[in-house]
Amino acid sequence: MKYFAETLSDSQRKRARMTAYAAAWCGGFADLLLDSSGVFIIYFALLDAGSSIIMLSTGIAGIVSMLLMIPSAGIVDKLGTKRSIRYACILACCGYLLAALAPLFGAVGKFAVLVGIAVYCLYRPLWTTAWYTVVGNILLPEERAGFFGFMRFSYYIITGGSFAILGVLMGTKPPQIFLQLIIGACGLLVLGRGYFISRLKLPPHQAQNYDLPQAFSISVHNSPLVGFSVYSCFMMLAFAPVLPLALTYLQNTLHLGADWVQLLSCAGIAGNVCGFFFYGKTVKKIGIRNLEILIHFTFILIPLALAFCHDSLPYVEIVIGVLLFLGNFVYACFYCAFSQEILALARPGNATMASAFANTYMQIGVAVGRSTAGFLLGCGALTATWQMWGVGFTDFQTLFLICSGLALFGLILIFSLPSVIPKHDDYYAP
């Protein structure tokens, strides 16, 4: 089968990659604001929201994607890639503007922020399914690892650097209007993502040739894709709550100032930057199989280390900052490997549904992991404090231990990774 990218000249593909980078940069601010920055955590604290609401806000994206990723594949192929992305970006902008205006709603402002985040998250499954279609059409197979690594490295450099500067400027107790301006500006920048995608040369849209049930059936019968999707789901169930839990722990238990919380979240962003930068080189050096196995063991060790970061530990803020850096570094590698494996496992002509299928499973893990963590914190199911080996543990540290245990149990699924299986009877084109 001939790839559309093969019909483009080298200069056309280079221009297309630069345009795709620009689209990623525009939307990266809003994505990072929700996923890795401490801004929303600080904003919720100013609106008197508890830990359970904060953790629920981090799980909304997973819940929405879990429910809408596969239907979004049908919408993208019905409306076309460019039109779907344009509508999705408008929706994302409206969601963030609502969140920015939340204080106008008085006592229910924190719930207005949740609604705004939920509206923003409606854009994500549309963008994700359309994005894999875009990159599948502008990249040759040998260009994928380098593209995903540099694309994410570059937008984390730009966005992470910006958020680090904001962390310095906001001080210990930032004014509410300052946070509102950050959220509103990030929402407006998402519109640039739609603009740059509209400038790409893509194959003509043919909605009438797409059969959603048939496409879904092709993905379901693709056993390596199904196995990899189940594995990704379980690993996100174990690890997705860890990094937002660490930031919430800094804010609500260690009671650090807003500037410390934001700066330490930037340490995590720096981990993402380095992970994306070194991903392509690491894959070439040790191979994707060895990297994925290494990632799994790191998913076990990082929450285990966080569980022993109690308030009496010397320089606990620095230790957690280092763990946030490492956690985001490994998560960045996992996400790049996930993207690369999806394109490798998708049968020809089934890239949109394959990406939606795998992302649905991964987002189920994110949604269940983070929402369950928020529920356990909110309902008081965990003991507030307890002792072991003369060391005091809080409910946050209990959750870190649970996450580490789940990742350890997940070792039984490691043979679901297509890179670990030596031979394949099914479609696999890395």
Short mmCIF file of C-alpha atoms in Angstrom, two decimals:
data_model
loop_
_atom_site.label_atom_id
_atom_site.label_comp_id
_atom_site.label_asym_id
_atom_site.label_seq_id
_atom_site.Cartn_x
_atom_site.Cartn_y
_atom_site.Cartn_z
CA MET A 1 0.00 0.00 0.00
CA LYS A 2 1.34 3.45 -0.96
CA TYR A 3 1.43 6.07 1.80
CA PHE A 4 0.11 9.54 0.94
CA ALA A 5 3.39 10.92 2.34
CA GLU A 6 5.20 9.13 -0.49
CA THR A 7 3.40 11.38 -2.99
CA LEU A 8 4.95 14.44 -1.33
CA SER A 9 8.42 15.72 -2.11
CA ASP A 10 11.07 16.04 0.60
CA SER A 11 10.52 19.80 0.78
CA GLN A 12 6.73 19.36 1.00
CA ARG A 13 7.09 16.85 3.84
CA LYS A 14 9.52 19.17 5.64
CA ARG A 15 7.06 22.08 5.35
CA ALA A 16 4.25 19.83 6.55
CA ARG A 17 6.31 18.77 9.59
CA MET A 18 7.03 22.41 10.49
CA THR A 19 3.34 23.29 10.19
CA ALA A 20 2.43 20.30 12.37
CA TYR A 21 5.01 21.43 14.94
CA ALA A 22 3.40 24.90 15.02
CA ALA A 23 -0.04 23.32 15.56
CA ALA A 24 1.37 21.28 18.44
CA TRP A 25 2.96 24.37 20.02
CA CYS A 26 -0.31 26.34 19.95
CA GLY A 27 -2.31 23.63 21.69
CA GLY A 28 0.52 22.57 23.98
CA PHE A 29 -0.11 25.40 26.46
CA ALA A 30 -3.69 24.29 27.14
CA ASP A 31 -2.75 20.61 27.30
CA LEU A 32 0.12 21.21 29.69
CA LEU A 33 -1.95 23.57 31.83
CA LEU A 34 -4.33 20.72 32.66
CA ASP A 35 -1.96 17.76 32.68
CA SER A 36 1.31 18.92 34.24
CA SER A 37 1.09 22.48 35.48
CA GLY A 38 0.18 23.43 39.04
CA VAL A 39 -1.96 26.38 37.86
CA PHE A 40 -5.32 24.62 38.12
CA ILE A 41 -4.39 23.13 41.50
CA ILE A 42 -3.57 26.62 42.82
CA TYR A 43 -6.70 28.05 41.16
CA PHE A 44 -8.91 25.44 42.80
CA ALA A 45 -7.31 26.18 46.18
CA LEU A 46 -8.20 29.87 45.79
CA LEU A 47 -11.79 28.79 45.08
CA ASP A 48 -11.83 26.64 48.27
CA ALA A 49 -11.99 23.29 46.46
CA GLY A 50 -10.87 20.13 48.28
CA SER A 51 -8.39 17.41 47.22
CA SER A 52 -11.16 15.18 45.86
CA ILE A 53 -12.36 17.89 43.43
CA ILE A 54 -8.79 18.57 42.33
CA MET A 55 -8.15 14.89 41.58
CA LEU A 56 -11.53 14.60 39.84
CA SER A 57 -10.54 17.47 37.56
CA THR A 58 -7.41 15.53 36.52
CA GLY A 59 -9.55 12.49 35.66
CA ILE A 60 -12.17 14.26 33.52
CA ALA A 61 -10.01 14.08 30.40
CA GLY A 62 -9.74 10.32 30.76
CA ILE A 63 -13.47 9.88 31.39
CA VAL A 64 -14.45 11.93 28.33
CA SER A 65 -11.89 10.26 26.08
CA MET A 66 -12.90 6.82 27.37
CA LEU A 67 -16.50 7.46 26.30
CA LEU A 68 -15.96 9.47 23.12
CA MET A 69 -12.70 8.33 21.52
CA ILE A 70 -14.26 5.68 19.26
CA PRO A 71 -17.32 7.81 18.33
CA SER A 72 -14.87 10.62 17.58
CA ALA A 73 -13.22 8.43 14.96
CA GLY A 74 -16.58 8.27 13.18
CA ILE A 75 -17.05 12.05 13.50
CA VAL A 76 -13.59 12.75 12.08
CA ASP A 77 -14.19 10.51 9.09
CA LYS A 78 -17.66 11.99 8.60
CA LEU A 79 -16.67 15.66 8.78
CA GLY A 80 -13.10 15.39 7.61
CA THR A 81 -9.86 15.94 9.50
CA LYS A 82 -9.53 19.69 9.07
CA ARG A 83 -13.16 20.57 9.83
CA SER A 84 -13.21 18.29 12.90
CA ILE A 85 -10.07 19.93 14.29
CA ARG A 86 -11.46 23.42 13.65
CA TYR A 87 -14.68 22.69 15.56
CA ALA A 88 -12.77 20.92 18.33
CA CYS A 89 -10.44 23.90 18.86
CA ILE A 90 -13.39 26.30 19.14
CA LEU A 91 -14.92 23.99 21.76
CA ALA A 92 -11.63 23.86 23.71
CA CYS A 93 -11.34 27.65 23.71
CA CYS A 94 -14.89 28.06 25.04
CA GLY A 95 -14.19 25.57 27.86
CA TYR A 96 -11.11 27.42 29.08
CA LEU A 97 -12.79 30.81 28.84
CA LEU A 98 -15.61 29.45 31.04
CA ALA A 99 -13.03 28.19 33.57
CA ALA A 100 -11.30 31.59 33.53
CA LEU A 101 -14.60 33.34 34.31
CA ALA A 102 -15.52 30.90 37.11
CA PRO A 103 -15.15 33.45 40.00
CA LEU A 104 -18.12 35.34 38.54
CA PHE A 105 -20.30 32.38 39.63
CA GLY A 106 -19.56 32.98 43.32
CA ALA A 107 -19.76 30.00 45.66
CA VAL A 108 -20.24 27.51 42.81
CA GLY A 109 -17.18 28.84 40.97
CA LYS A 110 -15.18 25.67 41.57
CA PHE A 111 -17.89 23.65 39.83
CA ALA A 112 -17.86 26.11 36.93
CA VAL A 113 -14.15 25.32 36.57
CA LEU A 114 -14.99 21.60 36.46
CA VAL A 115 -17.58 22.22 33.75
CA GLY A 116 -15.09 24.34 31.79
CA ILE A 117 -12.49 21.59 32.01
CA ALA A 118 -15.10 19.02 30.91
CA VAL A 119 -16.01 21.17 27.86
CA TYR A 120 -12.33 21.53 27.03
CA CYS A 121 -11.89 17.76 27.33
CA LEU A 122 -14.58 17.18 24.69
CA TYR A 123 -12.06 18.53 22.20
CA ARG A 124 -9.36 16.02 23.09
CA PRO A 125 -10.76 12.81 21.55
CA LEU A 126 -11.58 14.68 18.34
CA TRP A 127 -8.11 16.17 18.21
CA THR A 128 -6.35 12.89 19.08
CA THR A 129 -8.07 10.77 16.44
CA ALA A 130 -7.67 13.47 13.80
CA TRP A 131 -4.03 14.09 14.76
CA TYR A 132 -2.99 10.48 14.11
CA THR A 133 -4.65 10.73 10.70
CA VAL A 134 -2.71 13.93 10.01
CA VAL A 135 0.71 12.57 10.98
CA GLY A 136 0.00 9.28 9.24
CA ASN A 137 -0.43 11.25 6.01
CA ILE A 138 2.60 13.55 6.27
CA LEU A 139 5.21 11.13 7.70
CA LEU A 140 7.03 8.18 6.22
CA PRO A 141 7.41 5.25 8.67
CA GLU A 142 11.11 5.98 9.23
CA GLU A 143 10.29 9.61 10.15
CA ARG A 144 7.85 8.81 12.96
CA ALA A 145 10.15 8.32 15.96
CA GLY A 146 12.13 11.46 15.25
CA PHE A 147 8.99 13.50 14.61
CA PHE A 148 7.19 12.48 17.82
CA GLY A 149 10.32 12.99 19.90
CA PHE A 150 11.21 16.44 18.54
CA MET A 151 7.60 17.63 18.32
CA ARG A 152 6.93 16.94 21.99
CA PHE A 153 10.40 18.09 23.04
CA SER A 154 9.97 21.43 21.27
CA TYR A 155 6.50 22.22 22.59
CA TYR A 156 7.51 21.28 26.11
CA ILE A 157 10.54 23.58 25.83
CA ILE A 158 8.29 26.45 24.74
CA THR A 159 5.41 25.81 27.12
CA GLY A 160 7.52 24.58 30.03
CA GLY A 161 9.81 27.60 29.83
CA SER A 162 6.78 29.89 29.80
CA PHE A 163 5.21 28.18 32.84
CA ALA A 164 8.54 28.34 34.71
CA ILE A 165 8.63 32.11 34.20
CA LEU A 166 5.03 32.32 35.41
CA GLY A 167 5.99 30.34 38.51
CA VAL A 168 8.60 32.94 39.37
CA LEU A 169 6.22 35.84 38.68
CA MET A 170 3.20 34.55 40.62
CA GLY A 171 4.83 34.53 44.07
CA THR A 172 3.63 32.62 47.13
CA LYS A 173 0.01 33.86 46.92
CA PRO A 174 -0.81 34.94 43.36
CA PRO A 175 -3.84 37.17 42.70
CA GLN A 176 -6.82 35.32 41.27
CA ILE A 177 -6.94 37.52 38.16
CA PHE A 178 -3.39 36.42 37.29
CA LEU A 179 -4.46 32.78 37.12
CA GLN A 180 -7.61 33.70 35.18
CA LEU A 181 -5.52 35.47 32.54
CA ILE A 182 -3.24 32.43 32.18
CA ILE A 183 -6.19 30.06 31.68
CA GLY A 184 -7.96 32.40 29.23
CA ALA A 185 -4.80 32.99 27.18
CA CYS A 186 -4.13 29.24 26.90
CA GLY A 187 -7.70 28.75 25.67
CA LEU A 188 -7.29 31.38 22.95
CA LEU A 189 -3.99 29.85 21.80
CA VAL A 190 -5.76 26.56 21.00
CA LEU A 191 -7.42 28.34 18.06
CA GLY A 192 -3.98 28.53 16.45
CA ARG A 193 -3.89 24.75 16.31
CA GLY A 194 -6.89 24.73 13.98
CA TYR A 195 -5.36 27.47 11.83
CA PHE A 196 -2.10 25.62 11.19
CA ILE A 197 -3.79 22.28 10.50
CA SER A 198 -5.95 24.04 7.89
CA ARG A 199 -2.76 24.92 5.99
CA LEU A 200 -1.61 21.30 5.59
CA LYS A 201 -1.92 19.41 2.33
CA LEU A 202 -3.88 16.22 3.08
CA PRO A 203 -5.59 13.63 0.87
CA PRO A 204 -9.15 14.47 -0.27
CA HIS A 205 -11.81 13.60 2.28
CA GLN A 206 -14.14 10.73 1.35
CA ALA A 207 -16.69 10.29 4.12
CA GLN A 208 -18.90 7.93 2.13
CA ASN A 209 -16.16 5.24 2.06
CA TYR A 210 -15.93 4.95 5.84
CA ASP A 211 -17.79 2.21 7.70
CA LEU A 212 -17.47 2.66 11.49
CA PRO A 213 -18.61 -0.89 12.52
CA GLN A 214 -16.33 -2.46 9.93
CA ALA A 215 -13.37 -0.31 11.00
CA PHE A 216 -14.02 -1.22 14.63
CA SER A 217 -14.19 -4.90 13.71
CA ILE A 218 -10.81 -4.67 11.97
CA SER A 219 -9.25 -3.20 15.13
CA VAL A 220 -10.89 -5.76 17.43
CA HIS A 221 -9.53 -8.62 15.31
CA ASN A 222 -6.03 -7.09 15.36
CA SER A 223 -4.75 -9.11 18.34
CA PRO A 224 -1.40 -7.28 18.85
CA LEU A 225 -3.30 -3.97 18.91
CA VAL A 226 -5.80 -5.33 21.45
CA GLY A 227 -3.05 -6.75 23.67
CA PHE A 228 -1.07 -3.52 23.57
CA SER A 229 -4.23 -1.50 24.34
CA VAL A 230 -5.06 -3.63 27.40
CA TYR A 231 -1.49 -3.31 28.67
CA SER A 232 -1.55 0.49 28.21
CA CYS A 233 -4.86 0.69 30.06
CA PHE A 234 -3.51 -1.15 33.08
CA MET A 235 -0.28 0.84 33.21
CA MET A 236 -2.19 4.13 33.13
CA LEU A 237 -4.48 2.81 35.88
CA ALA A 238 -1.32 2.37 37.98
CA PHE A 239 0.71 5.43 37.01
CA ALA A 240 -1.64 8.18 35.77
CA PRO A 241 -2.69 9.25 39.31
CA VAL A 242 0.91 9.48 40.58
CA LEU A 243 2.09 12.82 39.18
CA PRO A 244 -1.06 14.91 39.92
CA LEU A 245 -1.20 13.26 43.36
CA ALA A 246 2.35 14.43 44.02
CA LEU A 247 1.47 18.05 43.14
CA THR A 248 -1.70 17.92 45.26
CA TYR A 249 0.35 16.46 48.12
CA LEU A 250 2.71 19.44 47.91
CA GLN A 251 -0.20 21.89 48.01
CA ASN A 252 -2.57 20.31 50.55
CA THR A 253 -0.35 18.28 52.90
CA LEU A 254 3.09 19.88 52.81
CA HIS A 255 1.44 23.33 52.43
CA LEU A 256 4.03 24.76 50.07
CA GLY A 257 3.46 28.19 48.54
CA ALA A 258 2.01 28.60 45.04
CA ASP A 259 5.42 29.55 43.62
CA TRP A 260 6.99 26.31 44.94
CA VAL A 261 4.12 24.19 43.61
CA GLN A 262 4.36 25.78 40.16
CA LEU A 263 8.17 25.60 40.04
CA LEU A 264 8.17 21.93 41.06
CA SER A 265 5.52 21.23 38.43
CA CYS A 266 7.97 22.84 35.99
CA ALA A 267 10.57 20.31 37.14
CA GLY A 268 8.11 17.70 35.91
CA ILE A 269 7.70 19.58 32.64
CA ALA A 270 11.50 19.61 32.30
CA GLY A 271 11.34 15.83 32.65
CA ASN A 272 8.92 15.70 29.75
CA VAL A 273 11.24 17.89 27.68
CA CYS A 274 14.21 15.63 28.27
CA GLY A 275 12.16 12.48 27.74
CA PHE A 276 10.90 13.65 24.37
CA PHE A 277 14.35 14.91 23.35
CA PHE A 278 16.14 11.66 24.15
CA TYR A 279 13.36 9.30 23.06
CA GLY A 280 14.45 8.88 19.44
CA LYS A 281 18.10 8.45 20.41
CA THR A 282 17.20 5.98 23.18
CA VAL A 283 15.10 3.81 20.87
CA LYS A 284 17.97 3.65 18.38
CA LYS A 285 20.45 2.82 21.16
CA ILE A 286 18.61 0.12 23.16
CA GLY A 287 15.57 -0.74 21.04
CA ILE A 288 11.89 -0.16 21.80
CA ARG A 289 11.50 -3.53 23.60
CA ASN A 290 14.20 -2.81 26.19
CA LEU A 291 12.92 0.74 26.62
CA GLU A 292 9.35 -0.42 27.27
CA ILE A 293 10.52 -2.96 29.86
CA LEU A 294 12.63 -0.29 31.57
CA ILE A 295 9.64 2.08 31.61
CA HIS A 296 7.53 -0.57 33.34
CA PHE A 297 10.02 -1.05 36.19
CA THR A 298 10.31 2.71 36.61
CA PHE A 299 6.51 2.92 36.94
CA ILE A 300 6.91 0.60 39.94
CA LEU A 301 9.78 2.43 41.63
CA ILE A 302 8.73 6.10 41.35
CA PRO A 303 5.44 5.86 43.32
CA LEU A 304 7.22 3.59 45.81
CA ALA A 305 9.81 6.33 46.39
CA LEU A 306 7.09 9.01 46.68
CA ALA A 307 5.39 6.95 49.39
CA PHE A 308 8.41 7.54 51.65
CA CYS A 309 8.56 11.32 51.05
CA HIS A 310 7.13 12.43 54.41
CA ASP A 311 7.26 15.98 55.78
CA SER A 312 10.18 15.23 58.15
CA LEU A 313 12.44 14.09 55.30
CA PRO A 314 15.27 16.61 54.76
CA TYR A 315 14.81 18.62 51.56
CA VAL A 316 11.60 16.74 50.81
CA GLU A 317 10.60 19.39 48.25
CA ILE A 318 13.78 18.80 46.25
CA VAL A 319 13.40 15.01 46.46
CA ILE A 320 9.82 15.21 45.18
CA GLY A 321 11.00 17.60 42.45
CA VAL A 322 13.57 15.04 41.30
CA LEU A 323 10.93 12.27 41.33
CA LEU A 324 8.55 14.50 39.36
CA PHE A 325 11.31 15.05 36.81
CA LEU A 326 12.00 11.31 36.50
CA GLY A 327 8.30 10.42 36.45
CA ASN A 328 7.57 12.82 33.62
CA PHE A 329 10.71 11.74 31.76
CA VAL A 330 9.53 8.14 31.79
CA TYR A 331 5.93 9.09 31.01
CA ALA A 332 7.14 11.06 27.98
CA CYS A 333 9.00 7.99 26.71
CA PHE A 334 5.92 5.83 27.34
CA TYR A 335 3.71 8.25 25.40
CA CYS A 336 6.09 8.41 22.43
CA ALA A 337 6.37 4.61 22.39
CA PHE A 338 2.56 4.41 22.57
CA SER A 339 2.20 6.70 19.54
CA GLN A 340 4.84 4.79 17.59
CA GLU A 341 3.29 1.42 18.39
CA ILE A 342 -0.20 2.56 17.32
CA LEU A 343 1.05 3.55 13.87
CA ALA A 344 3.03 0.30 13.65
CA LEU A 345 0.09 -1.90 14.69
CA ALA A 346 -2.65 -0.20 12.64
CA ARG A 347 -3.67 -2.16 9.59
CA PRO A 348 -3.50 -0.17 6.32
CA GLY A 349 -6.52 2.11 6.03
CA ASN A 350 -7.46 1.62 9.69
CA ALA A 351 -5.20 4.20 11.36
CA THR A 352 -8.04 6.44 12.61
CA MET A 353 -9.94 3.62 14.33
CA ALA A 354 -6.76 1.93 15.57
CA SER A 355 -5.65 5.15 17.28
CA ALA A 356 -9.15 5.69 18.70
CA PHE A 357 -9.30 2.08 19.93
CA ALA A 358 -5.90 2.15 21.66
CA ASN A 359 -6.43 5.63 23.08
CA THR A 360 -9.81 4.59 24.47
CA TYR A 361 -8.18 1.82 26.48
CA MET A 362 -5.40 4.12 27.67
CA GLN A 363 -7.91 6.81 28.70
CA ILE A 364 -9.96 4.21 30.60
CA GLY A 365 -6.86 3.63 32.69
CA VAL A 366 -6.31 7.37 33.19
CA ALA A 367 -9.96 8.01 34.07
CA VAL A 368 -10.37 5.09 36.46
CA GLY A 369 -6.99 5.64 38.12
CA ARG A 370 -7.35 9.37 38.77
CA SER A 371 -11.08 9.32 39.57
CA THR A 372 -10.65 6.45 42.02
CA ALA A 373 -7.81 8.30 43.72
CA GLY A 374 -10.01 11.39 44.03
CA PHE A 375 -12.91 9.32 45.36
CA LEU A 376 -10.73 7.60 47.98
CA LEU A 377 -9.37 10.95 49.16
CA GLY A 378 -12.82 12.53 49.30
CA CYS A 379 -14.83 9.78 50.99
CA GLY A 380 -12.32 9.11 53.77
CA ALA A 381 -11.91 5.43 52.88
CA LEU A 382 -8.18 5.64 53.61
CA THR A 383 -6.72 6.13 57.07
CA ALA A 384 -5.56 9.72 57.40
CA THR A 385 -2.32 8.72 59.15
CA TRP A 386 -0.73 5.40 60.07
CA GLN A 387 2.66 4.05 61.13
CA MET A 388 5.00 1.43 59.64
CA TRP A 389 8.65 0.83 60.60
CA GLY A 390 8.47 3.95 62.75
CA VAL A 391 7.56 6.10 59.74
CA GLY A 392 4.27 8.01 59.52
CA PHE A 393 2.19 7.71 56.34
CA THR A 394 -0.73 9.83 55.11
CA ASP A 395 -3.61 8.90 52.81
CA PHE A 396 -1.62 10.34 49.87
CA GLN A 397 1.30 8.04 50.61
CA THR A 398 -1.07 5.09 50.87
CA LEU A 399 -2.24 5.85 47.35
CA PHE A 400 1.38 5.96 46.13
CA LEU A 401 1.92 2.47 47.60
CA ILE A 402 -1.24 1.20 45.89
CA CYS A 403 -0.06 2.61 42.54
CA SER A 404 3.33 0.95 42.93
CA GLY A 405 1.67 -2.37 43.80
CA LEU A 406 -0.60 -2.17 40.74
CA ALA A 407 2.37 -1.53 38.44
CA LEU A 408 4.17 -4.50 40.03
CA PHE A 409 1.13 -6.71 39.42
CA GLY A 410 1.07 -5.44 35.82
CA LEU A 411 4.26 -7.38 35.08
CA ILE A 412 2.02 -10.34 34.21
CA LEU A 413 0.83 -8.32 31.17
CA ILE A 414 4.24 -7.41 29.83
CA PHE A 415 4.03 -10.13 27.18
CA SER A 416 1.12 -8.20 25.68
CA LEU A 417 3.69 -5.74 24.32
CA PRO A 418 4.16 -6.47 20.60
CA SER A 419 7.85 -5.58 20.84
CA VAL A 420 8.38 -8.29 23.49
CA ILE A 421 6.80 -11.04 21.37
CA PRO A 422 9.59 -12.27 19.05
CA LYS A 423 7.40 -13.23 16.07
CA HIS A 424 4.09 -11.93 14.78
CA ASP A 425 1.47 -13.62 12.66
CA ASP A 426 -0.55 -10.42 12.67
CA TYR A 427 0.10 -7.02 11.12
CA TYR A 428 3.02 -5.17 12.73
CA ALA A 429 5.09 -2.64 10.77
CA PRO A 430 7.41 -0.73 13.12
#
